[in-house]
């Protein structure tokens, strides 16, 4: 039996009052809209539910030493797939804060390194849609940029999210970052 599942993830979720413009785009362009809330994966796949009581305290210990930080969602990029298709994303800035969290967690939980094994390593992003090819991705990004207003928020927590085969992801546990800045 494996200790990993695609039914759980450790993520950053923008505050609900900052999600409207993201969700407007996702509703029309993201085939995963009904499965996922807007999010930035930190660990995916993550541990099975039966291991949460063992794994979450390790993450809480790390997060207790990481101060909250500000993020801006202003830059649209696309990630090209080997199939020629593309995923359109918002690239959070500064990405280094997210990379630091992911790296620290991966040191303590090296078996959950799936997203850092991609070519180019871990690339923090918030997926907003899919495109049939690079040209389509560029056209959609141009359209999205037209009336986009940057989104800024403070990351105060990470979230463990989970789902079943038939339900969307829901928050399982909130893990607060250190209150000091």
C-alpha positions as a printed NumPy array, in Angstrom:
array([[  0.   ,   0.   ,   0.   ],
       [  1.337,   3.436,  -0.909],
       [  1.536,   6.335,   1.524],
       [  0.72 ,   8.904,  -1.194],
       [ -2.512,   9.846,  -2.884],
       [ -3.771,  12.381,  -5.422],
       [ -6.794,  12.796,  -3.15 ],
       [ -4.836,  15.07 ,  -0.779],
       [ -2.542,  18.047,  -1.216],
       [ -0.765,  20.748,   0.789],
       [ -1.602,  24.138,  -0.724],
       [ -1.752,  27.899,  -0.446],
       [ -5.284,  29.212,  -1.007],
       [ -5.901,  32.895,  -1.753],
       [ -8.416,  34.435,   0.669],
       [-12.003,  34.089,  -0.517],
       [-12.349,  37.874,  -0.957],
       [ -9.49 ,  37.742,  -3.513],
       [-10.819,  34.86 ,  -5.631],
       [-13.539,  36.423,  -7.812],
       [-11.401,  37.382, -10.831],
       [ -9.495,  34.089, -10.644],
       [-12.728,  32.108, -10.543],
       [-14.228,  34.064, -13.447],
       [-11.361,  32.893, -15.66 ],
       [-11.281,  29.378, -14.229],
       [-15.027,  28.875, -14.661],
       [-14.646,  29.365, -18.418],
       [-11.199,  27.851, -19.047],
       [-10.222,  25.335, -16.337],
       [-11.472,  21.771, -16.686],
       [-10.568,  21.26 , -12.997],
       [-12.789,  24.136, -11.833],
       [-15.314,  21.913, -10.092],
       [-12.646,  19.742,  -8.464],
       [-10.197,  22.313,  -7.047],
       [-10.473,  25.679,  -5.318],
       [ -7.914,  28.284,  -6.524],
       [ -4.623,  27.069,  -5.068],
       [ -0.854,  26.799,  -5.308],
       [  0.406,  23.282,  -4.654],
       [  3.237,  22.863,  -2.164],
       [  3.047,  19.057,  -1.954],
       [  1.077,  16.947,  -4.407],
       [  0.346,  14.084,  -4.208],
       [  0.263,  14.102,  -0.421],
       [ -0.202,  11.528,   2.33 ],
       [ -3.183,   9.282,   2.811],
       [ -5.72 ,  10.32 ,   5.458],
       [ -4.58 ,   7.576,   7.847],
       [ -1.104,   9.21 ,   8.004],
       [ -2.288,  12.785,   8.654],
       [ -1.867,  12.537,  12.452],
       [  1.782,  11.613,  11.901],
       [  2.622,  13.985,   9.022],
       [  0.778,  17.21 ,   9.928],
       [  2.734,  17.844,  13.187],
       [  5.972,  17.721,  11.184],
       [  4.635,  20.411,   8.838],
       [  3.31 ,  22.474,  11.76 ],
       [  6.784,  22.471,  13.303],
       [  8.27 ,  23.825,  10.058],
       [  5.506,  26.401,   9.558],
       [  5.901,  27.676,  13.118],
       [  9.342,  28.989,  12.076],
       [  8.239,  30.564,   8.764],
       [  6.816,  34.091,   8.985],
       [  3.726,  35.06 ,   7.053],
       [  4.497,  36.761,   3.738],
       [  2.856,  38.77 ,   0.98 ],
       [  2.137,  37.406,  -2.499],
       [  1.12 ,  39.122,  -5.703],
       [ -0.662,  37.425,  -8.602],
       [ -0.002,  39.606, -11.625],
       [  1.975,  37.607, -14.169],
       [  0.334,  35.147, -16.573],
       [  2.528,  32.359, -17.932],
       [  1.922,  28.961, -19.492],
       [  3.478,  25.593, -18.841],
       [  3.946,  23.612, -22.04 ],
       [  3.283,  19.876, -21.876],
       [  5.   ,  17.143, -23.846],
       [  1.668,  16.605, -25.646],
       [  1.818,  20.15 , -27.04 ],
       [ -1.051,  21.287, -24.802],
       [ -0.469,  24.026, -22.229],
       [ -1.635,  24.994, -18.753],
       [ -2.159,  28.713, -18.221],
       [ -1.172,  29.911, -14.772],
       [ -0.635,  32.896, -12.565],
       [  2.97 ,  33.015, -11.34 ],
       [  3.03 ,  34.143,  -7.689],
       [  5.598,  36.759,  -6.763],
       [  7.872,  36.552,  -4.943],
       [  8.128,  32.861,  -5.757],
       [ 11.148,  32.446,  -3.469],
       [  9.   ,  32.461,  -0.314],
       [  6.947,  29.54 ,  -1.647],
       [ 10.056,  27.705,  -2.877],
       [ 11.587,  28.046,   0.593],
       [  8.538,  26.515,   2.291],
       [  8.373,  23.67 ,  -0.225],
       [ 12.098,  22.978,   0.148],
       [ 11.98 ,  22.927,   3.96 ],
       [  9.027,  20.551,   3.945],
       [ 10.676,  18.305,   1.364],
       [ 13.806,  18.017,   3.548],
       [ 11.677,  16.662,   6.399],
       [  9.352,  14.642,   4.124],
       [ 11.549,  13.588,   1.173],
       [  9.099,  10.918,   0.049],
       [  6.701,  13.73 ,  -1.002],
       [  9.001,  15.28 ,  -3.626],
       [  6.88 ,  14.602,  -6.734],
       [  6.399,  18.22 ,  -7.826],
       [ 10.074,  19.08 ,  -7.462],
       [ 11.094,  16.221,  -9.755],
       [  9.687,  17.921, -12.868],
       [ 12.203,  19.258, -15.367],
       [ 13.249,  22.627, -13.99 ],
       [ 12.204,  21.658, -10.459],
       [  9.356,  23.068,  -8.396],
       [  7.59 ,  25.981, -10.134],
       [  4.99 ,  27.655,  -7.919],
       [  1.873,  28.509,  -9.901],
       [ -1.88 ,  28.881,  -9.684],
       [ -3.541,  27.109, -12.619],
       [ -6.34 ,  29.042, -14.298],
       [ -6.965,  27.073, -17.486],
       [ -5.807,  24.84 , -20.278],
       [ -5.015,  25.585, -23.905],
       [ -4.81 ,  23.306, -26.932],
       [ -1.339,  24.542, -27.86 ],
       [  1.208,  27.327, -27.33 ],
       [ -0.513,  29.708, -29.765],
       [ -3.86 ,  29.26 , -28.025],
       [ -2.166,  29.812, -24.633],
       [ -0.576,  33.074, -25.806],
       [ -3.925,  34.313, -27.18 ],
       [ -5.743,  33.508, -23.934],
       [ -3.053,  35.205, -21.837],
       [ -3.382,  38.332, -23.984],
       [ -7.156,  38.265, -23.407],
       [ -6.759,  37.771, -19.625],
       [ -4.232,  40.621, -19.3  ],
       [ -6.627,  43.118, -20.898],
       [ -8.619,  43.888, -17.742],
       [ -6.643,  42.018, -15.06 ],
       [ -6.115,  43.78 , -11.753],
       [ -3.258,  42.433,  -9.654],
       [ -4.218,  40.401,  -6.615],
       [ -2.211,  40.925,  -3.438],
       [ -2.652,  39.003,  -0.217],
       [ -0.8  ,  37.834,   2.871],
       [ -0.099,  34.123,   3.206],
       [ -0.798,  33.329,   6.842],
       [ -1.5  ,  29.596,   6.511],
       [ -1.026,  26.504,   4.432],
       [ -3.952,  24.15 ,   3.955],
       [ -4.217,  20.405,   3.732],
       [ -7.039,  19.681,   1.303],
       [ -8.673,  16.363,   0.558],
       [-11.39 ,  14.871,  -1.602],
       [-12.961,  11.573,  -2.466],
       [-13.286,  10.121,  -5.951],
       [-16.709,  11.767,  -6.201],
       [-16.313,  15.052,  -4.294],
       [-14.251,  18.228,  -4.807],
       [-11.323,  19.177,  -2.597],
       [-12.238,  20.64 ,   0.783],
       [-10.074,  22.023,   3.546],
       [ -9.044,  19.228,   5.898],
       [ -6.672,  21.24 ,   8.109],
       [ -5.315,  24.781,   8.3  ],
       [ -1.658,  25.086,   9.313],
       [ -0.733,  28.58 ,  10.513],
       [  2.588,  30.201,   9.699],
       [  4.582,  31.966,  12.423],
       [  2.886,  35.174,  13.521],
       [  6.158,  37.132,  13.524],
       [  7.114,  38.951,  10.316]])
